[in-house]
Amino acid sequence: GTQGLALLPWLQQTEKLLIMDAIDFGMAPGSLAMFRDEQVPAYLTAKKLSLHQTSFSEVLALLQLTGGQLSEIVLIGVQPECLDDYGGSLTPQVKAQLMPAVYLAQEVLAQWGITASSAALPTERLNHYSLCMERYEDERPDAQSACRVGDIRVLQREKS
């Protein structure tokens, strides 16, 4: 959404970009894929209702339109199992690909002359407790309390 647009100033000063995300490739859930340079989609789409619908592909297209030029771009992604479970966590198939994705990223960084190393601090100290996966999964409301497919206020239709 609009958060991606805030990255433009930094992307305009970047030569090489490594992106890691859950991506809908249309492949089997848990599939790990890597795309480079022209294979990474950068396009603008029509019929947006708001800037909150801005995808990262559109941010990359805007980067090109504003004169930004990456010498290299790599996208490492895992195919999610479910695309419409808003607020959902990672499924076992996707979680199983986290370390293989990290290893791929380390290979890319090594090709760029960057050596990856372990964090100096223990992982639990890198973010606030409120952001940890265990708390997120343990405290997620059930489907009856929190709609999984969008905002129920928008999804409800008036009966005529």
PDB file of C-alpha atoms in Angstrom:
ATOM      1  CA  GLY A   1       0.000   0.000   0.000  1.00  0.00           C
ATOM      2  CA  THR A   2       1.083   3.545   0.687  1.00  0.00           C
ATOM      3  CA  GLN A   3       3.982   2.285   2.819  1.00  0.00           C
ATOM      4  CA  GLY A   4       5.762   1.056  -0.317  1.00  0.00           C
ATOM      5  CA  LEU A   5       5.702   4.552  -1.778  1.00  0.00           C
ATOM      6  CA  ALA A   6       7.681   5.756   1.233  1.00  0.00           C
ATOM      7  CA  LEU A   7      10.537   3.509   0.075  1.00  0.00           C
ATOM      8  CA  LEU A   8      11.000   5.380  -3.228  1.00  0.00           C
ATOM      9  CA  PRO A   9      13.634   7.866  -1.971  1.00  0.00           C
ATOM     10  CA  TRP A  10      15.792   4.998  -0.682  1.00  0.00           C
ATOM     11  CA  LEU A  11      15.232   2.861  -3.772  1.00  0.00           C
ATOM     12  CA  GLN A  12      16.287   5.796  -5.973  1.00  0.00           C
ATOM     13  CA  GLN A  13      19.692   5.706  -4.248  1.00  0.00           C
ATOM     14  CA  THR A  14      20.045   1.921  -4.483  1.00  0.00           C
ATOM     15  CA  GLU A  15      22.088  -0.015  -7.026  1.00  0.00           C
ATOM     16  CA  LYS A  16      21.222  -3.565  -5.995  1.00  0.00           C
ATOM     17  CA  LEU A  17      17.993  -4.744  -4.406  1.00  0.00           C
ATOM     18  CA  LEU A  18      17.137  -8.076  -2.789  1.00  0.00           C
ATOM     19  CA  ILE A  19      13.433  -8.648  -2.053  1.00  0.00           C
ATOM     20  CA  MET A  20      12.076 -11.548  -0.009  1.00  0.00           C
ATOM     21  CA  ASP A  21       8.332 -12.111   0.335  1.00  0.00           C
ATOM     22  CA  ALA A  22       5.401 -14.459   0.008  1.00  0.00           C
ATOM     23  CA  ILE A  23       4.504 -14.237  -3.685  1.00  0.00           C
ATOM     24  CA  ASP A  24       1.629 -15.693  -5.701  1.00  0.00           C
ATOM     25  CA  PHE A  25       3.470 -17.382  -8.570  1.00  0.00           C
ATOM     26  CA  GLY A  26       0.563 -19.742  -9.225  1.00  0.00           C
ATOM     27  CA  MET A  27       2.759 -22.639  -8.089  1.00  0.00           C
ATOM     28  CA  ALA A  28       2.242 -25.352  -5.485  1.00  0.00           C
ATOM     29  CA  PRO A  29       2.061 -24.025  -1.893  1.00  0.00           C
ATOM     30  CA  GLY A  30       5.511 -23.809  -0.347  1.00  0.00           C
ATOM     31  CA  SER A  31       7.309 -23.571  -3.707  1.00  0.00           C
ATOM     32  CA  LEU A  32      10.444 -21.452  -3.479  1.00  0.00           C
ATOM     33  CA  ALA A  33      11.407 -19.376  -6.515  1.00  0.00           C
ATOM     34  CA  MET A  34      13.994 -16.770  -7.421  1.00  0.00           C
ATOM     35  CA  PHE A  35      13.720 -14.170 -10.170  1.00  0.00           C
ATOM     36  CA  ARG A  36      16.377 -11.757 -11.401  1.00  0.00           C
ATOM     37  CA  ASP A  37      16.391  -8.405 -13.170  1.00  0.00           C
ATOM     38  CA  GLU A  38      13.811  -8.323 -16.014  1.00  0.00           C
ATOM     39  CA  GLN A  39      12.058 -11.372 -14.545  1.00  0.00           C
ATOM     40  CA  VAL A  40      10.986  -9.267 -11.541  1.00  0.00           C
ATOM     41  CA  PRO A  41       7.622  -7.695 -12.404  1.00  0.00           C
ATOM     42  CA  ALA A  42       7.512  -3.892 -12.473  1.00  0.00           C
ATOM     43  CA  TYR A  43       4.219  -2.574 -13.820  1.00  0.00           C
ATOM     44  CA  LEU A  44       1.416  -0.140 -13.115  1.00  0.00           C
ATOM     45  CA  THR A  45      -2.187  -1.313 -13.057  1.00  0.00           C
ATOM     46  CA  ALA A  46      -5.406   0.543 -13.690  1.00  0.00           C
ATOM     47  CA  LYS A  47      -8.646   0.662 -11.723  1.00  0.00           C
ATOM     48  CA  LYS A  48      -7.145   1.379  -8.339  1.00  0.00           C
ATOM     49  CA  LEU A  49      -9.615   2.643  -5.785  1.00  0.00           C
ATOM     50  CA  SER A  50      -6.940   4.056  -3.500  1.00  0.00           C
ATOM     51  CA  LEU A  51      -3.198   4.360  -2.943  1.00  0.00           C
ATOM     52  CA  HIS A  52      -3.555   1.657  -0.295  1.00  0.00           C
ATOM     53  CA  GLN A  53      -3.781  -0.825  -3.180  1.00  0.00           C
ATOM     54  CA  THR A  54      -0.267  -0.046  -4.434  1.00  0.00           C
ATOM     55  CA  SER A  55       1.714  -3.250  -4.956  1.00  0.00           C
ATOM     56  CA  PHE A  56       5.479  -3.540  -4.765  1.00  0.00           C
ATOM     57  CA  SER A  57       5.505  -4.193  -8.534  1.00  0.00           C
ATOM     58  CA  GLU A  58       4.002  -0.737  -8.907  1.00  0.00           C
ATOM     59  CA  VAL A  59       6.609   0.764  -6.581  1.00  0.00           C
ATOM     60  CA  LEU A  60       9.290  -0.726  -8.865  1.00  0.00           C
ATOM     61  CA  ALA A  61       7.533   0.728 -11.927  1.00  0.00           C
ATOM     62  CA  LEU A  62       7.364   4.143 -10.241  1.00  0.00           C
ATOM     63  CA  LEU A  63      11.070   3.828  -9.476  1.00  0.00           C
ATOM     64  CA  GLN A  64      11.732   3.457 -13.209  1.00  0.00           C
ATOM     65  CA  LEU A  65       9.401   6.354 -14.066  1.00  0.00           C
ATOM     66  CA  THR A  66      11.213   8.642 -11.620  1.00  0.00           C
ATOM     67  CA  GLY A  67      14.619   7.841 -13.106  1.00  0.00           C
ATOM     68  CA  GLY A  68      15.729   5.269 -10.574  1.00  0.00           C
ATOM     69  CA  GLN A  69      17.829   2.519 -12.065  1.00  0.00           C
ATOM     70  CA  LEU A  70      18.858  -0.677 -10.325  1.00  0.00           C
ATOM     71  CA  SER A  71      21.901  -2.487 -11.684  1.00  0.00           C
ATOM     72  CA  GLU A  72      20.579  -5.733 -10.179  1.00  0.00           C
ATOM     73  CA  ILE A  73      17.350  -6.849  -8.568  1.00  0.00           C
ATOM     74  CA  VAL A  74      16.567 -10.273  -7.122  1.00  0.00           C
ATOM     75  CA  LEU A  75      13.202 -11.485  -5.857  1.00  0.00           C
ATOM     76  CA  ILE A  76      13.113 -14.579  -3.641  1.00  0.00           C
ATOM     77  CA  GLY A  77       9.609 -15.719  -2.860  1.00  0.00           C
ATOM     78  CA  VAL A  78       7.596 -18.559  -1.421  1.00  0.00           C
ATOM     79  CA  GLN A  79       4.175 -19.469  -2.797  1.00  0.00           C
ATOM     80  CA  PRO A  80       1.603 -19.061  -0.013  1.00  0.00           C
ATOM     81  CA  GLU A  81      -0.976 -21.766   0.590  1.00  0.00           C
ATOM     82  CA  CYS A  82      -3.815 -19.363   1.267  1.00  0.00           C
ATOM     83  CA  LEU A  83      -4.074 -15.861  -0.187  1.00  0.00           C
ATOM     84  CA  ASP A  84      -7.232 -14.631   1.501  1.00  0.00           C
ATOM     85  CA  ASP A  85      -6.673 -15.440   5.172  1.00  0.00           C
ATOM     86  CA  TYR A  86      -6.158 -11.823   6.215  1.00  0.00           C
ATOM     87  CA  GLY A  87      -4.066 -11.646   9.353  1.00  0.00           C
ATOM     88  CA  GLY A  88      -3.127 -15.311   9.033  1.00  0.00           C
ATOM     89  CA  SER A  89       0.284 -16.632   9.922  1.00  0.00           C
ATOM     90  CA  LEU A  90       2.659 -18.747   7.878  1.00  0.00           C
ATOM     91  CA  THR A  91       1.472 -22.237   6.998  1.00  0.00           C
ATOM     92  CA  PRO A  92       3.805 -25.196   7.655  1.00  0.00           C
ATOM     93  CA  GLN A  93       4.711 -25.411   3.926  1.00  0.00           C
ATOM     94  CA  VAL A  94       5.775 -21.761   3.871  1.00  0.00           C
ATOM     95  CA  LYS A  95       7.588 -21.938   7.235  1.00  0.00           C
ATOM     96  CA  ALA A  96       9.570 -24.913   5.910  1.00  0.00           C
ATOM     97  CA  GLN A  97      10.991 -22.684   3.156  1.00  0.00           C
ATOM     98  CA  LEU A  98      12.221 -19.869   5.411  1.00  0.00           C
ATOM     99  CA  MET A  99      15.759 -21.189   5.906  1.00  0.00           C
ATOM    100  CA  PRO A 100      16.148 -22.316   2.258  1.00  0.00           C
ATOM    101  CA  ALA A 101      15.105 -18.764   1.276  1.00  0.00           C
ATOM    102  CA  VAL A 102      17.678 -17.318   3.685  1.00  0.00           C
ATOM    103  CA  TYR A 103      20.381 -19.556   2.172  1.00  0.00           C
ATOM    104  CA  LEU A 104      19.439 -18.362  -1.327  1.00  0.00           C
ATOM    105  CA  ALA A 105      19.641 -14.763  -0.115  1.00  0.00           C
ATOM    106  CA  GLN A 106      23.087 -15.420   1.382  1.00  0.00           C
ATOM    107  CA  GLU A 107      24.241 -16.765  -2.001  1.00  0.00           C
ATOM    108  CA  VAL A 108      22.984 -13.629  -3.758  1.00  0.00           C
ATOM    109  CA  LEU A 109      24.674 -11.389  -1.202  1.00  0.00           C
ATOM    110  CA  ALA A 110      27.922 -13.356  -1.596  1.00  0.00           C
ATOM    111  CA  GLN A 111      27.746 -12.800  -5.380  1.00  0.00           C
ATOM    112  CA  TRP A 112      27.484  -9.087  -4.591  1.00  0.00           C
ATOM    113  CA  GLY A 113      30.547  -9.250  -2.328  1.00  0.00           C
ATOM    114  CA  ILE A 114      28.570  -9.076   0.910  1.00  0.00           C
ATOM    115  CA  THR A 115      29.203 -11.615   3.656  1.00  0.00           C
ATOM    116  CA  ALA A 116      26.165 -12.401   5.783  1.00  0.00           C
ATOM    117  CA  SER A 117      26.766 -13.051   9.463  1.00  0.00           C
ATOM    118  CA  SER A 118      24.693 -13.948  12.494  1.00  0.00           C
ATOM    119  CA  ALA A 119      23.153 -11.166  14.532  1.00  0.00           C
ATOM    120  CA  ALA A 120      25.219  -9.959  17.474  1.00  0.00           C
ATOM    121  CA  LEU A 121      22.163  -9.940  19.728  1.00  0.00           C
ATOM    122  CA  PRO A 122      19.939 -12.912  20.470  1.00  0.00           C
ATOM    123  CA  THR A 123      16.997 -13.055  18.051  1.00  0.00           C
ATOM    124  CA  GLU A 124      14.441 -12.394  20.778  1.00  0.00           C
ATOM    125  CA  ARG A 125      16.013  -8.973  21.358  1.00  0.00           C
ATOM    126  CA  LEU A 126      15.793  -7.821  17.735  1.00  0.00           C
ATOM    127  CA  ASN A 127      12.150  -6.829  17.983  1.00  0.00           C
ATOM    128  CA  HIS A 128       9.552  -6.088  20.605  1.00  0.00           C
ATOM    129  CA  TYR A 129       7.658  -8.977  22.200  1.00  0.00           C
ATOM    130  CA  SER A 130       4.432  -7.702  20.636  1.00  0.00           C
ATOM    131  CA  LEU A 131       5.902  -8.529  17.207  1.00  0.00           C
ATOM    132  CA  CYS A 132       7.044 -12.092  17.900  1.00  0.00           C
ATOM    133  CA  MET A 133       5.482 -14.931  15.906  1.00  0.00           C
ATOM    134  CA  GLU A 134       4.404 -16.933  18.950  1.00  0.00           C
ATOM    135  CA  ARG A 135       2.405 -14.070  20.422  1.00  0.00           C
ATOM    136  CA  TYR A 136       0.919 -13.220  17.033  1.00  0.00           C
ATOM    137  CA  GLU A 137      -0.270 -16.783  16.487  1.00  0.00           C
ATOM    138  CA  ASP A 138      -1.375 -17.417  20.085  1.00  0.00           C
ATOM    139  CA  GLU A 139      -3.430 -14.240  20.405  1.00  0.00           C
ATOM    140  CA  ARG A 140      -5.072 -14.197  16.976  1.00  0.00           C
ATOM    141  CA  PRO A 141      -8.872 -14.058  17.393  1.00  0.00           C
ATOM    142  CA  ASP A 142     -10.862 -17.017  16.066  1.00  0.00           C
ATOM    143  CA  ALA A 143     -12.653 -16.776  12.696  1.00  0.00           C
ATOM    144  CA  GLN A 144     -15.998 -16.038  14.362  1.00  0.00           C
ATOM    145  CA  SER A 145     -14.545 -13.011  16.167  1.00  0.00           C
ATOM    146  CA  ALA A 146     -12.419 -11.633  13.320  1.00  0.00           C
ATOM    147  CA  CYS A 147     -13.342 -11.955   9.655  1.00  0.00           C
ATOM    148  CA  ARG A 148     -10.640 -13.730   7.636  1.00  0.00           C
ATOM    149  CA  VAL A 149     -11.578 -12.494   4.151  1.00  0.00           C
ATOM    150  CA  GLY A 150     -11.764  -8.732   4.671  1.00  0.00           C
ATOM    151  CA  ASP A 151     -13.728  -6.158   6.589  1.00  0.00           C
ATOM    152  CA  ILE A 152     -17.238  -7.499   7.208  1.00  0.00           C
ATOM    153  CA  ARG A 153     -18.595  -3.932   7.081  1.00  0.00           C
ATOM    154  CA  VAL A 154     -17.516  -3.724   3.456  1.00  0.00           C
ATOM    155  CA  LEU A 155     -18.489  -7.265   2.555  1.00  0.00           C
ATOM    156  CA  GLN A 156     -22.072  -7.022   3.830  1.00  0.00           C
ATOM    157  CA  ARG A 157     -24.530  -5.998   1.140  1.00  0.00           C
ATOM    158  CA  GLU A 158     -27.795  -4.269   1.782  1.00  0.00           C
ATOM    159  CA  LYS A 159     -30.807  -6.322   0.823  1.00  0.00           C
ATOM    160  CA  SER A 160     -33.285  -4.491  -1.360  1.00  0.00           C
TER     161      SER A 160
END
